[in-house]
Coordinates of C-alpha atoms in Angstrom, one line a residue:
X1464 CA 45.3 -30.5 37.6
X1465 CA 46.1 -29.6 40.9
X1466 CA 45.6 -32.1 44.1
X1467 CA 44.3 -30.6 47.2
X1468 CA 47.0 -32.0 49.7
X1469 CA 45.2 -30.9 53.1
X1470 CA 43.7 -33.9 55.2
X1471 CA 39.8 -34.1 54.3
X1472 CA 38.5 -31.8 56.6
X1473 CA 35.1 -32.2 59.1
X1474 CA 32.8 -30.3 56.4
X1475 CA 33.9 -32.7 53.6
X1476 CA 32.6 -35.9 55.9
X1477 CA 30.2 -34.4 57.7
X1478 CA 28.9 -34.1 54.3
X1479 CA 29.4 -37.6 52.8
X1480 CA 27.7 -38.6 56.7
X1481 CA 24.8 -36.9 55.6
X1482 CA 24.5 -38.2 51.7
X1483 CA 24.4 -41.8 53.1
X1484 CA 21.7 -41.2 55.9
X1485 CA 19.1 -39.7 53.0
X1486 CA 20.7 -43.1 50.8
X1487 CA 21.9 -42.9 47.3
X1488 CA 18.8 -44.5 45.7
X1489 CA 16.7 -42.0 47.4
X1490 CA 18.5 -39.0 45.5
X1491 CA 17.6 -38.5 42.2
X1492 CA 20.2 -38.9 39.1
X1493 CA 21.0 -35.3 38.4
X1494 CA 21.1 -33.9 41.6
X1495 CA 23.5 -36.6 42.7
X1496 CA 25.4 -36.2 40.4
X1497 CA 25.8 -32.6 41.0
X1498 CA 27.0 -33.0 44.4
X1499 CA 29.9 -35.9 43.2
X1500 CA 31.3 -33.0 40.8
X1501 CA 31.1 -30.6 43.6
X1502 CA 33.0 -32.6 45.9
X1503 CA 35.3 -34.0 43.0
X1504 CA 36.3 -30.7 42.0
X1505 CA 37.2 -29.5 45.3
X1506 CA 39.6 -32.6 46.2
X1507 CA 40.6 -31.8 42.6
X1508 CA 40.0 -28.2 41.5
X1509 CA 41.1 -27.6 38.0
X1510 CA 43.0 -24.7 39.1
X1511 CA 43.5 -22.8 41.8
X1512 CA 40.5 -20.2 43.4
X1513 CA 41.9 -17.1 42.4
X1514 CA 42.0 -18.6 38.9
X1515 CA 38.4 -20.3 38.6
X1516 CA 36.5 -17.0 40.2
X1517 CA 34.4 -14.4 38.8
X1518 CA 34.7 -11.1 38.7
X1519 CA 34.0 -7.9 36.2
X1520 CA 37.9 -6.9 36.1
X1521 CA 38.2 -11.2 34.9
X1522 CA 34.9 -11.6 32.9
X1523 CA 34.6 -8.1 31.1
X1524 CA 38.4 -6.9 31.6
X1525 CA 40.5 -9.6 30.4
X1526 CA 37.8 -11.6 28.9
X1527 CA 38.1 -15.0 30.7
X1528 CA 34.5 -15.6 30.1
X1529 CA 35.5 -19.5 30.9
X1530 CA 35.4 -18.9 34.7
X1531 CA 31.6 -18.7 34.6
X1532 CA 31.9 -22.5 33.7
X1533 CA 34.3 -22.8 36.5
X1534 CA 33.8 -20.4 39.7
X1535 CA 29.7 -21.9 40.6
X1536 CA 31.3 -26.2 41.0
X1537 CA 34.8 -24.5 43.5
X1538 CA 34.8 -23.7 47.2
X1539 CA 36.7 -21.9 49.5
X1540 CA 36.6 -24.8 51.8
X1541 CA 35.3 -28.0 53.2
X1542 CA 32.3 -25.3 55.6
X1543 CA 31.2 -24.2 52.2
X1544 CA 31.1 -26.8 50.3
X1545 CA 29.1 -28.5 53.2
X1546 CA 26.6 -25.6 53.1
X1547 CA 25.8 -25.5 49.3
X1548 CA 25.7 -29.1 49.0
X1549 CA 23.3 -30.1 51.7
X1550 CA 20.9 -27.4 50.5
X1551 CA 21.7 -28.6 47.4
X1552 CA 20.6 -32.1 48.3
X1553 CA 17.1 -30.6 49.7
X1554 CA 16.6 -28.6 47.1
X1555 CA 17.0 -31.1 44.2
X1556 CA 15.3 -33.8 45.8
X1557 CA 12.4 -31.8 45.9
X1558 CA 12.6 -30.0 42.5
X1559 CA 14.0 -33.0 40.2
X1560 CA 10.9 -35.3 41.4
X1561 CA 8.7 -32.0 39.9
X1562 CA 10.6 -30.6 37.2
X1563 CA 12.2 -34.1 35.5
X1564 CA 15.9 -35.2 35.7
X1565 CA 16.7 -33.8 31.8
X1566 CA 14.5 -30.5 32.7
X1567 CA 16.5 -30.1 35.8
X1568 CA 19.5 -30.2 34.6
X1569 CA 19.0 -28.0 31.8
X1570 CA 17.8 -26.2 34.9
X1571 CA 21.1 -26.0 36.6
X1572 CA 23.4 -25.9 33.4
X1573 CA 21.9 -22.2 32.4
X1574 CA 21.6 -21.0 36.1
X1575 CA 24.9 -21.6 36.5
X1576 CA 26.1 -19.4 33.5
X1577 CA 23.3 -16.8 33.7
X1578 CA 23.9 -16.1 37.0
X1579 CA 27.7 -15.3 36.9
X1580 CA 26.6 -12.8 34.2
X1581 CA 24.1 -11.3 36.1
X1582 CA 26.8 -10.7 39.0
X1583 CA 28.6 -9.6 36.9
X1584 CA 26.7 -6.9 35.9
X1585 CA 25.1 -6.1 39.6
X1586 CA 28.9 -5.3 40.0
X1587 CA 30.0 -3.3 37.2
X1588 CA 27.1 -1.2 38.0
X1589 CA 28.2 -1.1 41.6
X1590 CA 31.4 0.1 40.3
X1591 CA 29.5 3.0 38.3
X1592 CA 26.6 4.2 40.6
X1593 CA 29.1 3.9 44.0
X1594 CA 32.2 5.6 41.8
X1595 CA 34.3 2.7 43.9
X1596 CA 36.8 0.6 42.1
X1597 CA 37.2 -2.0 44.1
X1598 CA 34.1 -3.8 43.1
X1599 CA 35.9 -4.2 40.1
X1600 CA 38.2 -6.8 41.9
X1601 CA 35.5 -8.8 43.8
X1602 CA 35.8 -12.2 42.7
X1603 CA 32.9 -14.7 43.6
X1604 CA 33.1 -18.7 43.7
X1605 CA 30.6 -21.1 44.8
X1606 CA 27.8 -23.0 44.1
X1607 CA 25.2 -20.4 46.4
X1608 CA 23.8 -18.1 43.5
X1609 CA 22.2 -21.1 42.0
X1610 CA 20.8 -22.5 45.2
X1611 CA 19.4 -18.9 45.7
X1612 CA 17.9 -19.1 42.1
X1613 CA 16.4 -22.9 43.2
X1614 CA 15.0 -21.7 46.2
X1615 CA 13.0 -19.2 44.4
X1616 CA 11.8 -21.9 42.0
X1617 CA 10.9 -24.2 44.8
X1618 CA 8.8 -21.6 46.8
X1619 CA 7.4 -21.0 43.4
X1620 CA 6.3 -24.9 42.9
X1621 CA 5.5 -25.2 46.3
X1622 CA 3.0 -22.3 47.5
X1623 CA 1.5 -21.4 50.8
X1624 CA 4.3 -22.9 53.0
X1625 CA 5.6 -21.3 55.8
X1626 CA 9.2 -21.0 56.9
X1627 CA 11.4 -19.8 59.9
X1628 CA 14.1 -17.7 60.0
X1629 CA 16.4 -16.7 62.7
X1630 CA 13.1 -17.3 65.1
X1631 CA 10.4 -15.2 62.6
X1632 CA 7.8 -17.0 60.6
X1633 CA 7.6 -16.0 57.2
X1634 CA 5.5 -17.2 53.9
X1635 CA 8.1 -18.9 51.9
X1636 CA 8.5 -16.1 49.1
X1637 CA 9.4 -13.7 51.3
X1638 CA 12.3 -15.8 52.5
X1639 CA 14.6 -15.7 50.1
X1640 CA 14.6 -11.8 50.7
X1641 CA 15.5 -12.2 54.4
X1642 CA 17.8 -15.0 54.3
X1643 CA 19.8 -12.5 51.3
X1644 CA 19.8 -10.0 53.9
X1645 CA 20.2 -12.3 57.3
X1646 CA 23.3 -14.0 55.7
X1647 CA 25.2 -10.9 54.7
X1648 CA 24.6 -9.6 58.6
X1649 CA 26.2 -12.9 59.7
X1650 CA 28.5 -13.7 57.2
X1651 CA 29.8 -10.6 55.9
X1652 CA 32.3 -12.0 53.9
X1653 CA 29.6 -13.7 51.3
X1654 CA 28.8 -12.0 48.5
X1655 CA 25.8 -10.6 48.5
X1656 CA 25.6 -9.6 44.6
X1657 CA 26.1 -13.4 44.3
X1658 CA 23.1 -13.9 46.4
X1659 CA 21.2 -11.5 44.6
X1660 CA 22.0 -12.5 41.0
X1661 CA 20.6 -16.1 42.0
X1662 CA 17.1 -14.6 43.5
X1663 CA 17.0 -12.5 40.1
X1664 CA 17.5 -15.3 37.7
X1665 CA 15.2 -17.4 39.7
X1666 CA 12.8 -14.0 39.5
X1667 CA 13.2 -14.4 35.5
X1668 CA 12.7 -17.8 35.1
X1669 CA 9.4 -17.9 37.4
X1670 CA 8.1 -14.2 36.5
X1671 CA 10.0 -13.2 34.0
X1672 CA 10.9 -14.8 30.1
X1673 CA 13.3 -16.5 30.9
X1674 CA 11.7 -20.2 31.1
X1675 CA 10.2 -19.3 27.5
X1676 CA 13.6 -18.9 26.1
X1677 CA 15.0 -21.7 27.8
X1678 CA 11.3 -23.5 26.1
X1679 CA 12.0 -22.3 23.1
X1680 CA 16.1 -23.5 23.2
X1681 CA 14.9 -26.6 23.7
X1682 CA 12.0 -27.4 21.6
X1683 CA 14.2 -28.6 18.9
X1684 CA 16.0 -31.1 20.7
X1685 CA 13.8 -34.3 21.5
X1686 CA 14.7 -35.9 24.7
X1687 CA 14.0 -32.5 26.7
X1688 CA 10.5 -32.6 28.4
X1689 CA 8.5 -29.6 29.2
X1690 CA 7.6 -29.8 32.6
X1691 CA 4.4 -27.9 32.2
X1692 CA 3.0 -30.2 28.8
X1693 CA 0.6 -32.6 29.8
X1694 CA 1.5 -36.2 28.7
X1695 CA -0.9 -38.9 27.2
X1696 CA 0.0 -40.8 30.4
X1697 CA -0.3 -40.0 34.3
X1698 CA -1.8 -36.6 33.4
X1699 CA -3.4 -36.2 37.0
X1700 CA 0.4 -35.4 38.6
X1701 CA 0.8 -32.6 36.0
X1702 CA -2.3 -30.7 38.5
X1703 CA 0.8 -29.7 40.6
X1704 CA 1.6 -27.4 38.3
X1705 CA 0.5 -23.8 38.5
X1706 CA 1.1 -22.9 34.7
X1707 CA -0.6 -26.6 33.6
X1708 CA -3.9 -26.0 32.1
X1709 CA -6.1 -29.0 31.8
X1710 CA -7.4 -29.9 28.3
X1711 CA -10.3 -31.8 27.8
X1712 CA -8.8 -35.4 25.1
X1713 CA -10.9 -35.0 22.0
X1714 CA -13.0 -38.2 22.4
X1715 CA -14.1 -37.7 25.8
X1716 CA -17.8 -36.9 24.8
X1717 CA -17.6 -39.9 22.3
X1718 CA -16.2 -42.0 25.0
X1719 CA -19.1 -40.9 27.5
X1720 CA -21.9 -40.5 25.2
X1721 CA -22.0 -36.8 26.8
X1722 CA -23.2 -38.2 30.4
X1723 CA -22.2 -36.9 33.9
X1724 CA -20.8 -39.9 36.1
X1725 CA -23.8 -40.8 37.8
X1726 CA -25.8 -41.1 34.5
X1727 CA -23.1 -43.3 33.3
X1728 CA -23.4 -45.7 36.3
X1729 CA -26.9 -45.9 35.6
X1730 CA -26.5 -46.4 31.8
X1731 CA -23.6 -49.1 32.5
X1732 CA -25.8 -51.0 35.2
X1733 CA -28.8 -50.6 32.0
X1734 CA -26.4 -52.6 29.9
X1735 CA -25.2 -55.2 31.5
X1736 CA -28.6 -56.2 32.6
X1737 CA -29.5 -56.1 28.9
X1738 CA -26.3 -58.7 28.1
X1739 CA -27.4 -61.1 30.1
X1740 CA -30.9 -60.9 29.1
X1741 CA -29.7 -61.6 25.9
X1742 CA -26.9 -63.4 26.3
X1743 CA -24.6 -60.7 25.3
X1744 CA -26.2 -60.5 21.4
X1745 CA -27.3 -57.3 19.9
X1746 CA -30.2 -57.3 17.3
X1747 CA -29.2 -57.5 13.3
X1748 CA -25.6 -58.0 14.5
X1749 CA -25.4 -54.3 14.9
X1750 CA -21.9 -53.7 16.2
X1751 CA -22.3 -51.4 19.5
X1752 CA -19.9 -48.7 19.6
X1753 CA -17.2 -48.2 21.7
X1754 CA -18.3 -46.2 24.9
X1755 CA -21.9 -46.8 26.7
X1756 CA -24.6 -48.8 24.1
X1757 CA -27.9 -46.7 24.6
X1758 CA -30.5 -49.9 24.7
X1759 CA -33.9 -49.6 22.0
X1760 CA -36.7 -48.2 23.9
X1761 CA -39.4 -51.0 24.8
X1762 CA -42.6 -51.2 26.2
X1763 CA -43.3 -51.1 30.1
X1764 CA -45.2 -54.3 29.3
X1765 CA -42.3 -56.2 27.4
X1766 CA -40.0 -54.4 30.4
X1767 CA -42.4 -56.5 32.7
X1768 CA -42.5 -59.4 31.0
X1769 CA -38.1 -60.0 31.0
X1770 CA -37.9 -59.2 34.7
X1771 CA -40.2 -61.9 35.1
X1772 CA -38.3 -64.5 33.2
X1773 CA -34.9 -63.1 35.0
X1774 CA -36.7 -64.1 38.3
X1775 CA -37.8 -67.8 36.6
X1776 CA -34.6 -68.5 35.6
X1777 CA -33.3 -67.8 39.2

């Protein structure tokens, strides 16, 4: 393992500045825990950056398929690794709380693969449509693709919102297209296929089948929650949810006897009267089911006749 020896630089503490303003107990477990490895692995990157990046003369070439475990958690510097990790903390503070800490990180660990595939690919068909070589050499590292990927998911979750960029407002899922472009214009040394292979991913998991497969991984492995199953308990947060689709519980017409909500007020106002009329009993010991008791009809005269010796008792 080899020890960064340069001071800790202004990115790096601006950073950590920024972590404890939003306070540790206010990020969630998975998220945090993302930006430790981050910052852990670039105070002590496992190997130098031209080792740990991606690219299709590494990945498809020489077949060092491990750097697409490596090249998303390494940074060129203390700047980008400020960048990614304080959109990270946005981001995951926002889509944790909604997706679940186990789904979220499931979340993360494919993203992180898939997407170095992906740019891998956007590159080797660079390499074929353009006829130019040297996108055979670009090597990508960083944690951005995936942010790119959780951005789409987040405008996804969160519909209808507006965002600003570089001084234009734009519904927020058209601004992962214009960032793409607007950060390439300023930065031009980012890597746009990077960029690009994050939106895509985030396109398949959102549009696409990718979030099916990932269901369908899962689905023999217990502790992993579906985000978008209703549980037996708190159901009424699951309504955020744009794929949840509310299913009536079995016994809800056993439970209220069929009624709307104001009959059942009504019905429950009925019965109580009729328990302390008589003292809570119920003719021939007839157990009353469990739900709203429908009281025996009865004359208007008999009717008469117990409101009058409610009043006498009063």
């Amino acid at each position: 393992m080899q020890r960064r020896r340069e001071r800790v630089n202004a990115g790096l503490l601006l950073l950590l500045y920024q972590i404890s303003q939003v306070g540790l107990q206010n990020i969630p477990p998975v998220t945090l825990g993302v930006l430790a490895l981050n910052v852990f692995l670039f105070l002590n990157p496992v190997r130098p950056l031209t080792e740990v990046c991606i690219s299709v003369n590494e990945a498809i070439y020489k077949k060092n398929w491990q750097r697409l475990l490596l090249s998303p958690f390494h940074h060129a510097d203390d700047w980008h690794l400020y960048y990614n990790m304080i959109s990270m903390l946005w981001k995951g503070i926002m889509l944790e709380k909604k997706l679940k800490s186990v789904w979220f990180a499931y979340i993360i660990a494919v993203f992180s693969v898939l997407i170095g595939v992906v740019y891998v690919v956007l590159e080797f068909l660079l390499v074929k449509i353009l006829d130019d070589p040297s996108y055979e050499m670009s090597c990508g590292v960083g944690f951005s693709g995936v942010l790119f990927a959780l951005k789409v998911l987040n405008n996804h979750y969160n519909p209808g919102r507006v965002s600003t960029v570089l001084g234009l407002r734009l519904s927020s899922k058209y601004v992962c297209w214009v960032e793409l472009v607007a950060i390439h214009l300023i930065a031009p040394g980012t890597s746009f296929a990077g960029h690009l292979a994050g939106i895509l991913v985030g396109l398949m998991y959102t549009k696409g089948p990718l979030k099916k497969i990932m269901k369908a991984c899962a689905g023999g492995i217990s502790f992993f929650t579906d985000p978008g199953r209703p549980r037996d308990y708190y159901s009424d947060y699951y309504g955020y949810y744009p794929d949840y689709q509310y299913r009536t519980p079995r016994n809800y017409y056993d439970y209220t006897g069929g009624l709307t909500e104001e009959e059942q007020l009504e019905r429950a106002v009925l019965n109580s009267l009729n328990e302390r009329d008589f003292g809570g009993a119920t003719s021939n010991n007839e157990r009353r089911p469990y739900g709203f008791w429908f009281p025996p009809e009865r004359s208007e005269e008999e009717i008469r006749r117990q409101r009058l010796r409610r009043f006498e008792r009063r």
